[in-house]
């Protein structure tokens, strides 16, 4: 069975962007692959975050993932900091990764602009990401478009380590991109992202979903209700393609072009369909939240299963690199 690894930061909520771009694909792939799904808390600390809320956000992400359909009996679902080998391998990879490669990463360039004094953790972020995936010798990494460069870098890191220490030890993982590779936020401009405040959360109640979608940007040509629009220029239409039946998507396009509907009518239908799509997930999330002990047990089991694979990889890494193993007491 091909092995999959992917990760998500506990930096807020599951929203339409990371759900459609990544999590929905994981749910489908878990049936034919051996899946490792990781809540990457060590990555989240490279940007400002609230320590007091961190634990809860990590648990909330676990709830969101299981509610979205990640089955902890099929997948290894775990929290990154529960498996210490991630940071150990990241340190080791720092010793084969040229700084120039890291400085070229688009995400580093974007995010470092918002840091007064740029943190080494932000620069080394993709090295930890390489360790995440290579620790499990994963074949495929299902992600959204914004992570492709990081997967290219981990292939480079695998090649460098293999060339220096042991040929073919780490396989070169491939990025796997789904059809929803870049969901735009409700501002219609940037990628949907919690930090930009342009999201619709999967677990929002229907009235909250409506409140968010009501404010979404549409085709700027539709100044008044009578102005015809171009659906292809409208992010609300793009979202209909993910949440509405094909016949409704056609109807939306016709009514937009012919100005038979105002944008509010179009948004109303979208909001209803989004709320309906996520309705079973909201119910499931409530059940999971009611049983924190079971959730904790699930994460502990996931970490134990992950550690088994990670420990085996690390034993090979240390041996090939010449570390003193005999007295280590691992
Ligand atoms: P993160 O937490 O930002 O996002 C999780 C996944 O969701 C995808 N995604 C999107 N896809 C389409 N449209 C959007 N608007 C959108 N927003 C988010 C992301 O591409 C990602 O696949 N660095 C990673 C986490 C990570 C990781 C890994 C991923 C750490 N280690 C190892 C894969 C393998 C990140 O910050 O994702």
XYZ file of C-alpha atoms in Angstrom, residues 90-302:
213
model
C 14.809 18.127 11.474
C 18.025 19.004 13.293
C 19.893 16.369 11.318
C 18.454 17.688 8.041
C 19.611 21.191 8.978
C 23.110 19.816 8.537
C 22.514 18.918 4.857
C 20.283 21.871 3.829
C 21.890 24.959 2.265
C 20.528 28.203 3.769
C 20.057 29.582 0.251
C 17.392 26.960 -0.460
C 15.429 28.073 2.601
C 15.718 31.772 1.827
C 14.179 31.124 -1.588
C 10.938 29.670 -0.172
C 7.978 31.896 -1.097
C 6.199 31.264 2.191
C 9.327 32.300 4.105
C 9.623 35.474 2.045
C 5.944 36.332 2.656
C 5.808 35.482 6.346
C 9.184 37.015 7.252
C 7.879 40.399 6.076
C 5.516 40.355 9.046
C 8.229 39.555 11.616
C 10.253 42.481 12.974
C 13.152 40.201 13.827
C 12.943 37.148 11.578
C 13.054 33.920 13.573
C 15.323 31.012 12.665
C 12.297 28.739 13.184
C 10.494 30.443 10.312
C 13.486 29.925 8.025
C 13.861 26.293 9.086
C 10.123 25.576 8.910
C 10.409 23.533 5.672
C 13.247 21.463 7.145
C 10.883 20.288 9.886
C 8.275 19.636 7.209
C 10.803 17.464 5.340
C 11.488 15.550 8.553
C 7.728 15.013 9.049
C 7.326 13.284 5.720
C 10.662 11.483 5.400
C 10.468 10.033 8.903
C 7.622 7.858 7.586
C 9.248 7.332 4.167
C 5.987 8.492 2.628
C 5.414 8.186 -1.122
C 2.726 10.837 -1.509
C 1.978 14.174 0.146
C -1.591 15.387 -0.524
C -1.576 19.170 -0.171
C -2.881 22.443 -1.575
C -0.907 24.414 -4.137
C 0.827 26.635 -1.557
C 2.821 23.657 -0.227
C 4.275 22.410 -3.532
C 7.550 24.281 -3.082
C 8.004 22.712 0.356
C 7.582 19.232 -1.135
C 10.136 20.034 -3.838
C 12.534 21.071 -1.089
C 11.996 17.854 0.880
C 12.872 15.869 -2.248
C 16.082 17.887 -2.458
C 16.841 17.233 1.234
C 16.231 13.492 0.746
C 18.649 13.492 -2.206
C 21.313 15.372 -0.242
C 21.076 13.103 2.803
C 21.019 9.938 0.660
C 24.063 11.107 -1.344
C 26.030 11.701 1.841
C 25.025 8.763 4.008
C 23.098 5.947 2.316
C 21.833 5.649 -1.251
C 18.056 5.192 -1.597
C 17.443 5.307 2.177
C 14.771 8.015 1.868
C 12.322 7.803 -1.041
C 11.567 11.096 -2.801
C 7.958 11.921 -1.945
C 5.590 13.281 -4.600
C 3.104 16.094 -4.064
C -0.507 15.125 -4.737
C -2.719 18.055 -5.632
C -6.491 17.787 -5.794
C -8.914 19.759 -7.947
C -9.439 22.458 -5.290
C -5.776 23.395 -5.164
C -6.276 27.058 -4.190
C -9.569 28.180 -2.694
C -9.852 31.945 -2.613
C -11.071 33.680 0.538
C -14.337 35.586 0.798
C -12.440 38.764 -0.103
C -12.064 37.136 -3.539
C -8.400 38.181 -3.608
C -6.078 36.059 -1.512
C -5.966 32.367 -0.578
C -8.569 31.512 2.057
C -6.652 31.604 5.322
C -7.553 32.045 8.978
C -4.811 34.667 9.395
C -6.419 36.820 6.681
C -9.879 36.629 8.273
C -11.490 35.617 4.957
C -12.727 32.144 5.891
C -15.910 30.173 6.399
C -15.340 27.567 9.106
C -16.565 24.036 8.571
C -18.101 23.852 12.033
C -19.831 27.258 11.961
C -23.576 27.209 12.589
C -25.774 27.931 9.513
C -26.466 31.539 10.595
C -22.704 32.192 11.003
C -22.040 30.665 7.580
C -24.661 33.031 6.123
C -23.175 36.033 7.955
C -19.768 35.312 6.380
C -20.961 34.441 2.872
C -23.304 37.457 2.821
C -20.192 39.670 2.915
C -18.327 37.824 0.126
C -16.954 39.788 -2.817
C -18.611 39.077 -6.169
C -17.997 40.154 -9.764
C -17.346 43.929 -9.442
C -19.316 44.492 -12.686
C -22.538 43.756 -10.778
C -22.947 47.166 -9.197
C -26.754 46.984 -9.181
C -29.052 43.991 -9.326
C -29.813 44.694 -12.991
C -26.169 44.558 -14.125
C -25.327 41.232 -15.786
C -22.236 39.445 -14.422
C -19.528 37.056 -15.543
C -19.680 34.014 -13.249
C -16.101 33.013 -14.061
C -14.944 36.264 -12.435
C -16.900 35.601 -9.244
C -15.567 33.647 -6.270
C -19.110 32.895 -5.070
C -19.678 31.052 -8.357
C -16.357 29.234 -7.858
C -17.570 28.073 -4.437
C -20.907 26.933 -5.882
C -18.896 24.492 -7.994
C -17.762 22.782 -4.797
C -21.013 22.845 -2.856
C -23.941 22.864 -5.310
C -25.297 20.200 -7.638
C -24.217 20.542 -11.324
C -27.745 21.636 -12.375
C -27.677 24.391 -9.734
C -24.196 25.493 -10.843
C -25.589 25.913 -14.403
C -28.604 27.783 -13.078
C -26.378 30.121 -11.038
C -24.286 30.898 -14.150
C -27.388 31.613 -16.279
C -29.040 33.778 -13.657
C -25.831 35.737 -13.091
C -25.258 36.355 -16.817
C -28.909 37.308 -17.350
C -29.141 39.374 -14.124
C -32.163 37.260 -13.143
C -30.714 36.891 -9.656
C -28.997 39.457 -7.489
C -25.747 38.449 -5.785
C -27.611 38.108 -2.475
C -29.907 35.426 -3.976
C -26.881 33.565 -5.270
C -25.101 33.801 -1.903
C -28.202 32.591 -0.050
C -28.263 29.358 -2.073
C -24.523 28.892 -1.558
C -24.767 29.458 2.207
C -27.600 26.899 2.471
C -25.611 24.324 0.518
C -22.443 24.906 2.556
C -24.421 24.574 5.806
C -26.061 21.397 4.533
C -22.772 19.842 3.364
C -21.220 20.314 6.791
C -24.309 19.487 8.844
C -23.277 15.840 9.597
C -19.794 17.068 10.529
C -21.199 19.589 13.003
C -23.204 16.807 14.664
C -20.211 14.479 14.791
C -18.020 17.241 16.248
C -20.490 17.796 19.091
C -20.366 14.090 19.979
C -16.558 14.111 19.927
C -16.410 17.227 22.109
C -18.638 15.491 24.644
C -16.059 12.740 25.178
C -12.606 14.319 25.710
C -11.228 11.107 27.246
C -11.922 9.124 24.055
C -10.349 11.895 21.965
C -7.214 11.857 24.148
C -6.989 8.075 23.855
C -7.288 8.307 20.068
C -4.392 10.768 19.878
C -2.257 8.713 22.265
C -2.826 5.572 20.169
C -1.965 7.523 17.007
